[in-house]
CSV table of C-alpha atoms in Angstrom, one decimal:
chain,number,residue,atom,x,y,z
A,1,MET,CA,-145.8,90.7,62.3
A,2,ALA,CA,-142.2,90.4,61.6
A,3,GLY,CA,-141.2,92.3,64.8
A,4,MET,CA,-143.3,89.9,66.9
A,5,ALA,CA,-141.4,87.0,65.4
A,6,ARG,CA,-138.1,88.4,66.6
A,7,LEU,CA,-139.1,88.1,70.3
A,8,GLY,CA,-142.4,86.3,70.3
A,9,ILE,CA,-144.9,86.6,73.1
A,10,PRO,CA,-142.6,84.9,75.7
A,11,GLY,CA,-139.8,87.3,74.8
A,12,LEU,CA,-142.0,90.3,75.1
A,13,ALA,CA,-143.1,89.0,78.5
A,14,LEU,CA,-139.5,88.6,79.6
A,15,LEU,CA,-138.7,92.1,78.4
A,16,ALA,CA,-141.6,93.4,80.5
A,17,VAL,CA,-140.3,91.6,83.6
A,18,ALA,CA,-136.8,93.0,82.9
A,19,GLY,CA,-138.2,96.5,82.5
A,20,PHE,CA,-140.4,96.3,85.6
A,21,ALA,CA,-137.5,95.2,87.8
A,22,GLY,CA,-134.9,97.4,86.2
A,23,LEU,CA,-136.6,100.7,86.6
A,24,MET,CA,-137.8,100.2,90.2
A,25,ASP,CA,-134.5,100.9,91.9
A,26,THR,CA,-134.4,104.6,91.4
A,27,ALA,CA,-137.9,105.1,92.7
A,28,PHE,CA,-137.4,102.7,95.6
A,29,LEU,CA,-134.2,104.6,96.7
A,30,LEU,CA,-135.7,108.1,96.2
A,31,GLY,CA,-137.1,108.2,99.7
A,32,VAL,CA,-134.4,106.1,101.3
A,33,ILE,CA,-131.0,107.2,100.2
A,34,SER,CA,-130.8,110.5,102.2
A,35,ALA,CA,-131.9,108.8,105.4
A,36,TYR,CA,-129.4,105.9,104.7
A,37,ALA,CA,-126.6,108.4,104.2
A,38,GLU,CA,-127.4,110.0,107.6
A,39,HIS,CA,-127.6,106.5,109.1
A,40,LEU,CA,-123.9,106.1,108.0
A,41,GLY,CA,-122.9,109.4,109.5
A,42,ALA,CA,-123.4,111.9,106.8
A,43,SER,CA,-124.5,115.4,107.6
A,44,LYS,CA,-127.8,116.7,106.1
A,45,ALA,CA,-125.8,118.6,103.4
A,46,GLU,CA,-123.7,115.5,102.6
A,47,ALA,CA,-126.9,113.3,102.5
A,48,GLY,CA,-128.5,115.7,100.0
A,49,PHE,CA,-125.3,115.6,97.8
A,50,ILE,CA,-125.2,111.8,97.9
A,51,ALA,CA,-128.9,111.6,96.9
A,52,GLY,CA,-128.3,114.0,94.0
A,53,LEU,CA,-125.1,112.4,92.9
A,54,TYR,CA,-127.0,109.8,90.8
A,55,SER,CA,-128.4,112.5,88.5
A,56,MET,CA,-125.0,114.2,88.2
A,57,VAL,CA,-123.3,111.1,87.0
A,58,ALA,CA,-126.3,109.9,85.0
A,59,ILE,CA,-126.0,112.8,82.5
A,60,PRO,CA,-122.6,111.9,81.0
A,61,ALA,CA,-123.3,108.2,81.6
A,62,SER,CA,-126.5,108.4,79.5
A,63,ALA,CA,-124.6,109.8,76.6
A,64,LEU,CA,-122.2,106.9,76.8
A,65,ALA,CA,-125.1,104.5,77.2
A,66,GLY,CA,-126.6,105.6,73.9
A,67,LEU,CA,-123.4,104.8,72.1
A,68,ILE,CA,-123.2,101.4,73.8
A,69,VAL,CA,-126.8,100.5,73.0
A,70,ASP,CA,-126.3,101.3,69.3
A,71,LYS,CA,-122.8,99.7,69.0
A,72,VAL,CA,-122.6,96.8,71.4
A,73,GLY,CA,-126.3,95.8,71.2
A,74,ARG,CA,-129.6,96.2,73.0
A,75,LYS,CA,-129.7,92.8,74.9
A,76,ARG,CA,-126.0,93.1,75.9
A,77,ALA,CA,-126.5,96.6,77.3
A,78,LEU,CA,-129.8,95.7,79.1
A,79,SER,CA,-128.2,92.6,80.7
A,80,LEU,CA,-125.1,94.5,81.7
A,81,GLY,CA,-127.1,97.4,83.1
A,82,LEU,CA,-129.3,95.0,85.2
A,83,ALA,CA,-126.3,93.0,86.4
A,84,TRP,CA,-124.5,96.3,87.3
A,85,ASP,CA,-127.6,97.6,89.2
A,86,THR,CA,-127.9,94.3,91.1
A,87,ALA,CA,-124.2,94.5,92.2
A,88,SER,CA,-124.6,98.2,93.1
A,89,LEU,CA,-127.5,97.4,95.5
A,90,VAL,CA,-125.4,94.8,97.2
A,91,LEU,CA,-122.6,97.3,97.5
A,92,TYR,CA,-125.0,99.9,99.0
A,93,SER,CA,-125.7,97.4,101.9
A,94,LEU,CA,-121.9,96.9,102.4
A,95,ALA,CA,-121.0,100.6,102.6
A,96,SER,CA,-120.0,101.7,106.1
A,97,THR,CA,-119.1,105.4,105.5
A,98,PRO,CA,-120.7,108.3,103.6
A,99,THR,CA,-117.7,108.3,101.3
A,100,GLN,CA,-118.1,104.7,100.4
A,101,LEU,CA,-121.9,105.3,99.8
A,102,ALA,CA,-121.1,108.2,97.5
A,103,VAL,CA,-118.8,106.1,95.4
A,104,VAL,CA,-121.4,103.4,95.1
A,105,ARG,CA,-124.1,105.9,94.3
A,106,GLY,CA,-122.0,107.2,91.4
A,107,LEU,CA,-121.3,103.7,90.2
A,108,HIS,CA,-125.0,102.8,90.4
A,109,ALA,CA,-125.8,105.7,88.0
A,110,VAL,CA,-123.4,104.3,85.4
A,111,GLY,CA,-125.1,101.0,85.2
A,112,GLY,CA,-128.6,102.3,85.7
A,113,SER,CA,-128.2,104.7,82.7
A,114,LEU,CA,-128.0,101.7,80.4
A,115,VAL,CA,-131.3,100.1,81.3
A,116,TYR,CA,-133.9,102.6,79.9
A,117,PRO,CA,-132.3,103.2,76.4
A,118,ALA,CA,-131.5,99.5,76.0
A,119,LEU,CA,-135.0,98.5,77.0
A,120,PHE,CA,-136.8,100.8,74.6
A,121,ALA,CA,-134.4,100.4,71.8
A,122,MET,CA,-135.3,96.7,72.0
A,123,VAL,CA,-139.0,97.6,72.0
A,124,GLY,CA,-138.5,99.7,68.9
A,125,ASP,CA,-136.7,96.7,67.2
A,126,ALA,CA,-139.3,94.1,68.3
A,127,ILE,CA,-142.6,95.7,67.7
A,128,PRO,CA,-144.0,96.5,64.2
A,129,ARG,CA,-144.1,100.2,63.3
A,130,SER,CA,-147.9,100.1,62.9
A,131,ARG,CA,-148.1,99.2,66.6
A,132,ILE,CA,-145.1,100.9,68.1
A,133,GLY,CA,-147.2,103.6,69.8
A,134,PHE,CA,-149.3,101.2,71.7
A,135,GLY,CA,-146.3,99.0,72.4
A,136,SER,CA,-144.3,101.9,73.8
A,137,GLY,CA,-147.3,103.0,75.9
A,138,THR,CA,-147.7,99.5,77.2
A,139,TYR,CA,-144.1,99.2,78.4
A,140,LEU,CA,-144.2,102.8,79.8
A,141,ALA,CA,-147.3,101.8,81.8
A,142,ILE,CA,-145.5,98.8,83.1
A,143,ILE,CA,-142.6,101.0,84.2
A,144,GLY,CA,-145.1,103.5,85.6
A,145,ALA,CA,-146.5,100.8,87.8
A,146,SER,CA,-143.0,99.8,88.9
A,147,VAL,CA,-142.1,103.4,89.8
A,148,ALA,CA,-145.4,103.8,91.8
A,149,LEU,CA,-144.8,100.5,93.6
A,150,GLY,CA,-141.1,101.4,94.3
A,151,SER,CA,-142.0,104.8,95.5
A,152,TYR,CA,-144.6,103.4,97.9
A,153,MET,CA,-142.5,100.5,99.1
A,154,GLY,CA,-139.0,102.1,99.6
A,155,GLY,CA,-139.4,103.9,102.9
A,156,ARG,CA,-141.9,101.5,104.3
A,157,VAL,CA,-139.7,98.4,103.7
A,158,ALA,CA,-136.7,100.2,105.1
A,159,GLU,CA,-138.7,101.2,108.2
A,160,ALA,CA,-140.1,97.7,108.7
A,161,LEU,CA,-136.9,95.6,107.9
A,162,GLY,CA,-134.0,98.0,108.2
A,163,PHE,CA,-131.8,99.5,105.5
A,164,ASP,CA,-129.7,96.4,104.8
A,165,ALA,CA,-132.6,94.1,104.4
A,166,ALA,CA,-134.5,96.6,102.2
A,167,LEU,CA,-131.4,97.0,99.9
A,168,MET,CA,-130.9,93.2,99.6
A,169,MET,CA,-134.6,92.8,98.8
A,170,LEU,CA,-134.3,95.3,96.0
A,171,ALA,CA,-131.1,93.6,94.8
A,172,ALA,CA,-133.2,90.4,94.5
A,173,VAL,CA,-135.8,92.1,92.4
A,174,LEU,CA,-133.1,93.4,90.1
A,175,ALA,CA,-131.5,90.0,89.9
A,176,ILE,CA,-134.9,88.6,88.7
A,177,GLY,CA,-134.8,91.3,86.0
A,178,PHE,CA,-131.3,90.3,85.0
A,179,MET,CA,-132.2,86.7,84.7
A,180,ALA,CA,-135.3,87.6,82.6
A,181,SER,CA,-133.0,89.4,80.2
A,182,LEU,CA,-130.6,86.5,79.6
A,183,PRO,CA,-132.8,84.4,77.2
A,184,LEU,CA,-133.7,87.5,75.1
A,185,PRO,CA,-132.1,87.6,71.6
A,186,GLU,CA,-130.0,90.5,70.3
A,187,THR,CA,-132.2,92.6,68.2
A,188,LEU,CA,-129.8,95.3,66.9
A,189,ALA,CA,-128.6,93.3,63.9
A,190,ALA,CA,-132.1,92.2,62.9
A,191,LYS,CA,-133.4,93.7,59.7
A,192,ARG,CA,-136.9,95.2,59.9
A,193,VAL,CA,-139.1,93.9,57.1
A,194,SER,CA,-142.3,95.5,55.8
A,195,SER,CA,-145.5,93.7,55.2
A,196,SER,CA,-144.7,93.6,51.5
A,197,GLY,CA,-141.4,91.9,52.2
A,198,GLY,CA,-139.2,94.8,51.3
A,199,GLU,CA,-136.6,96.2,53.8
A,200,VAL,CA,-138.0,99.2,55.6
A,201,GLU,CA,-135.9,102.4,54.8
A,202,ILE,CA,-133.9,103.8,57.7
A,203,ASP,CA,-134.8,107.4,58.5
A,204,SER,CA,-132.2,110.0,57.5
A,205,ALA,CA,-129.7,111.2,60.0
A,206,ARG,CA,-131.3,114.6,59.9
A,207,GLY,CA,-134.8,113.2,60.6
A,208,ASP,CA,-133.4,111.2,63.5
A,209,VAL,CA,-131.8,114.3,65.0
A,210,ARG,CA,-135.1,116.1,64.8
A,211,LYS,CA,-136.9,113.1,66.4
A,212,ALA,CA,-134.3,113.1,69.2
A,213,LEU,CA,-134.8,116.9,69.7
A,214,GLY,CA,-138.5,116.4,69.8
A,215,ALA,CA,-138.3,113.6,72.3
A,216,ALA,CA,-136.0,115.7,74.5
A,217,ALA,CA,-138.1,118.9,74.2
A,218,ILE,CA,-141.3,117.1,75.3
A,219,ILE,CA,-139.8,115.1,78.2
A,220,ALA,CA,-137.8,118.1,79.5
A,221,SER,CA,-141.0,120.3,79.4
A,222,LEU,CA,-142.9,117.6,81.3
A,223,TYR,CA,-140.2,117.0,83.9
A,224,ILE,CA,-139.9,120.8,84.6
A,225,GLY,CA,-143.4,120.3,86.0
A,226,PHE,CA,-142.3,117.3,88.1
A,227,GLY,CA,-139.4,119.4,89.4
A,228,VAL,CA,-141.7,122.3,90.3
A,229,ILE,CA,-143.9,119.8,92.3
A,230,VAL,CA,-141.0,118.1,94.0
A,231,GLY,CA,-139.1,121.3,94.7
A,232,GLY,CA,-142.0,123.6,95.7
A,233,LEU,CA,-145.1,121.7,96.8
A,234,PRO,CA,-143.8,120.5,100.2
A,235,THR,CA,-142.8,124.1,101.3
A,236,SER,CA,-146.0,125.5,99.9
A,237,LEU,CA,-148.2,123.1,101.9
A,238,THR,CA,-146.5,124.1,105.1
A,239,GLY,CA,-146.3,127.8,104.2
A,240,GLU,CA,-150.1,128.0,103.7
A,241,GLY,CA,-151.0,125.8,106.7
A,242,ILE,CA,-152.3,122.9,104.6
A,243,ALA,CA,-149.7,120.6,106.3
A,244,ALA,CA,-148.9,120.8,110.0
A,245,SER,CA,-145.3,119.8,109.7
A,246,GLU,CA,-142.5,119.2,107.2
A,247,GLU,CA,-142.9,115.5,107.7
A,248,ALA,CA,-146.6,115.8,106.9
A,249,SER,CA,-145.9,117.9,103.8
A,250,ALA,CA,-143.4,115.3,102.5
A,251,GLY,CA,-146.0,112.6,103.0
A,252,LEU,CA,-148.6,114.5,101.1
A,253,THR,CA,-146.3,115.3,98.3
A,254,GLY,CA,-145.4,111.6,98.0
A,255,MET,CA,-149.0,110.7,98.0
A,256,THR,CA,-149.7,113.3,95.3
A,257,ILE,CA,-146.9,112.0,93.0
A,258,GLY,CA,-148.0,108.3,93.6
A,259,LEU,CA,-151.6,109.0,92.8
A,260,ALA,CA,-150.7,111.0,89.7
A,261,THR,CA,-148.6,108.1,88.5
A,262,LEU,CA,-151.5,105.7,89.0
A,263,ALA,CA,-153.8,108.1,87.1
A,264,SER,CA,-151.3,108.2,84.3
A,265,LEU,CA,-151.4,104.5,83.5
A,266,PRO,CA,-154.5,104.4,81.3
A,267,ALA,CA,-153.2,107.5,79.4
A,268,PHE,CA,-150.0,105.6,78.3
A,269,LEU,CA,-152.2,103.1,76.4
A,270,ALA,CA,-154.6,105.7,75.0
A,271,ALA,CA,-151.8,107.9,73.8
A,272,GLY,CA,-150.1,104.9,72.2
A,273,ARG,CA,-153.2,104.0,70.2
A,274,ALA,CA,-153.7,107.7,69.1
A,275,LEU,CA,-150.1,107.8,67.9
A,276,ASP,CA,-150.6,104.6,65.9
A,277,ALA,CA,-153.8,106.1,64.4
A,278,ARG,CA,-151.8,109.2,63.3
A,279,LYS,CA,-153.7,111.5,65.7
A,280,PRO,CA,-150.9,112.5,68.1
A,281,LEU,CA,-152.4,115.8,69.4
A,282,LYS,CA,-155.9,114.8,70.3
A,283,PRO,CA,-155.1,113.0,73.6
A,284,LEU,CA,-152.3,115.5,74.4
A,285,THR,CA,-154.8,118.5,74.1
A,286,LEU,CA,-157.3,116.7,76.3
A,287,ALA,CA,-154.7,115.8,78.9
A,288,ALA,CA,-153.3,119.4,78.9
A,289,ALA,CA,-156.8,120.8,79.5
A,290,LEU,CA,-157.3,118.4,82.4
A,291,ALA,CA,-153.9,119.4,83.9
A,292,VAL,CA,-154.7,123.1,83.7
A,293,ILE,CA,-158.0,122.4,85.5
A,294,GLY,CA,-156.0,120.4,88.1
A,295,ALA,CA,-153.6,123.4,88.5
A,296,TYR,CA,-156.6,125.6,89.2
A,297,ALA,CA,-157.8,123.1,91.8
A,298,LEU,CA,-154.3,123.2,93.3
A,299,ALA,CA,-154.3,127.0,93.5
A,300,SER,CA,-157.6,126.8,95.3
A,301,LEU,CA,-156.5,124.1,97.7
A,302,GLU,CA,-158.0,124.3,101.2
A,303,SER,CA,-157.4,120.8,102.6
A,304,PRO,CA,-155.0,117.9,102.1
A,305,GLN,CA,-157.7,115.7,100.7
A,306,SER,CA,-158.1,118.1,97.8
A,307,LEU,CA,-154.6,117.2,96.6
A,308,ALA,CA,-156.1,114.0,95.2
A,309,ILE,CA,-158.2,116.0,92.7
A,310,PHE,CA,-155.0,117.7,91.4
A,311,ALA,CA,-153.2,114.4,91.2
A,312,ILE,CA,-155.9,112.6,89.3
A,313,LEU,CA,-156.3,115.5,86.8
A,314,TYR,CA,-152.6,115.9,86.4
A,315,GLY,CA,-151.9,112.2,85.8
A,316,PRO,CA,-153.0,111.9,82.2
A,317,ILE,CA,-150.5,114.5,80.9
A,318,ILE,CA,-147.7,112.3,82.4
A,319,GLY,CA,-148.9,109.3,80.4
A,320,VAL,CA,-149.5,111.2,77.2
A,321,GLY,CA,-146.4,113.3,77.4
A,322,MET,CA,-144.0,110.5,78.1
A,323,THR,CA,-145.6,108.3,75.4
A,324,SER,CA,-145.3,111.0,72.8
A,325,SER,CA,-141.7,111.7,73.7
A,326,THR,CA,-140.7,108.0,73.8
A,327,TYR,CA,-142.5,107.4,70.5
A,328,LEU,CA,-140.3,110.0,68.8
A,329,ALA,CA,-137.1,108.4,70.2
A,330,VAL,CA,-138.1,104.8,69.5
A,331,THR,CA,-139.0,105.5,65.9
A,332,ALA,CA,-135.6,106.9,65.1
A,333,GLY,CA,-133.5,104.8,62.7
A,334,ALA,CA,-132.2,101.6,64.2
A,335,SER,CA,-128.6,102.6,64.1
A,336,ARG,CA,-129.4,105.8,66.1
A,337,ARG,CA,-132.3,104.7,68.3
A,338,GLY,CA,-130.2,104.2,71.4
A,339,LYS,CA,-128.7,107.6,71.1
A,340,ALA,CA,-132.1,109.2,70.7
A,341,LEU,CA,-133.4,107.4,73.8
A,342,ALA,CA,-130.2,108.5,75.7
A,343,ALA,CA,-130.9,112.1,74.7
A,344,GLN,CA,-134.4,111.7,76.0
A,345,GLN,CA,-133.1,110.3,79.3
A,346,ILE,CA,-130.6,113.3,79.7
A,347,ALA,CA,-133.4,115.8,79.0
A,348,ASN,CA,-135.6,114.2,81.7
A,349,ILE,CA,-132.8,114.7,84.2
A,350,LEU,CA,-132.2,118.3,83.1
A,351,GLY,CA,-136.0,119.0,83.3
A,352,ILE,CA,-136.0,118.1,87.0
A,353,ALA,CA,-132.8,120.1,87.5
A,354,VAL,CA,-134.5,123.2,86.1
A,355,GLY,CA,-137.9,122.6,87.7
A,356,ALA,CA,-136.9,121.9,91.3
A,357,PRO,CA,-135.2,125.2,92.0
A,358,LEU,CA,-137.9,127.0,90.0
A,359,GLY,CA,-140.5,125.3,92.3
A,360,GLY,CA,-138.6,126.6,95.3
A,361,ILE,CA,-138.7,130.1,94.0
A,362,LEU,CA,-142.3,130.0,93.0
A,363,SER,CA,-143.2,128.5,96.4
A,364,GLN,CA,-141.4,131.3,98.3
A,365,GLU,CA,-142.9,134.1,96.2
A,366,LEU,CA,-146.4,132.9,95.4
A,367,GLY,CA,-147.1,129.8,97.5
A,368,LEU,CA,-149.5,127.3,96.0
A,369,ASP,CA,-150.4,129.8,93.3
A,370,GLY,CA,-146.8,129.7,92.2
A,371,ILE,CA,-146.8,125.9,92.0
A,372,ALA,CA,-149.9,125.9,89.9
A,373,LEU,CA,-148.4,128.5,87.6
A,374,GLY,CA,-145.3,126.4,87.2
A,375,VAL,CA,-147.4,123.3,86.4
A,376,VAL,CA,-149.4,125.3,83.7
A,377,LEU,CA,-146.1,126.6,82.2
A,378,SER,CA,-144.8,123.0,82.0
A,379,VAL,CA,-148.0,121.8,80.4
A,380,LEU,CA,-148.0,124.6,77.8
A,381,LEU,CA,-144.4,123.8,76.9
A,382,VAL,CA,-145.3,120.1,76.4
A,383,LEU,CA,-148.1,121.0,74.1
A,384,ALA,CA,-146.0,123.6,72.2
A,385,SER,CA,-143.2,121.0,71.8
A,386,ALA,CA,-145.6,118.4,70.5
A,387,VAL,CA,-147.1,120.9,68.0
A,388,ILE,CA,-143.6,121.8,66.7
A,389,PHE,CA,-142.6,118.2,66.3
A,390,ARG,CA,-146.0,116.8,65.2
A,391,GLY,CA,-144.7,116.2,61.7
A,392,MET,CA,-142.0,113.9,63.0
A,393,MET,CA,-144.6,111.9,64.9
A,394,LEU,CA,-146.3,111.1,61.5
A,395,LYS,CA,-143.1,109.8,59.9
């Protein structure tokens, strides 16, 4: 258990706190930022641009983050990202014009891009290879719970307390994550040691590139499905009379995503155990079958309550797909692990960028049938990517 000795149980717990806090901000702000921009005087078009600016900046920032994580260090990058995010949330509350908010939104993306690759690079350093699947799944489940909570709380806290108080409350959560990261040791320079006492061989550069490509392919395929749901489900629900208003359709879509996220949590752990047991495709095939059944239920939707069936059946593919992708990135060689995770992070953003407009087109042309079709396409791409890169999951 050499990896455990590097952090120990207290260190792993602190890393969990840092991850839980550090990944909540984007989900929390998702339902708040556009309304806050309008509150500061932005037009609807400007508000949409400000909301999307985070993703625009995060793509190049993630590439830089991967280099920083591998060169400067995991702990340093994690602490810097959390401190940057905390400061960004304070600056959000101080913004008084849409222009100022746009600048802060862009700056927030720079710091936020550091957190995920730094966190999981540290997971890869700290947990023995024989348990890295379950370890990755555990931390992804923690993040999934954080995202679900942040998505649920964002709009409600802003409505109850006002934008400024909500932003400062989120800044306090991020500050707790930053403080949790401070006692953690730097793991980048630590040598991984096998059970026999010999140094574990670093994967070849070519193998690491293939792992990064596999991680990117799986996560991009999965997030195309997310994009289809986010970009097309609300308009499909109103277009087919399932939701009485745009506000109602937005609420139902948020409920669907939140419930699917909760349903995904056990799948993170199950997928991690299967990966450690060298059986990467078994849970993925089962999750894909459930998601296809869920898509059929979505196409047959007749009432808002039936959305819950789709969400519950769709949830497992989220957990299994994300764990499979992250496993590939985390098991890249130590000197390239941060860059592999950064590639995964970029692919996830690009998947949404492709899926959201696709969802709008499918909704316009086919309604709920189109959204179901888009979900099935995404699931099949996830499964195909995993089959193609299965060999890399076994190395």
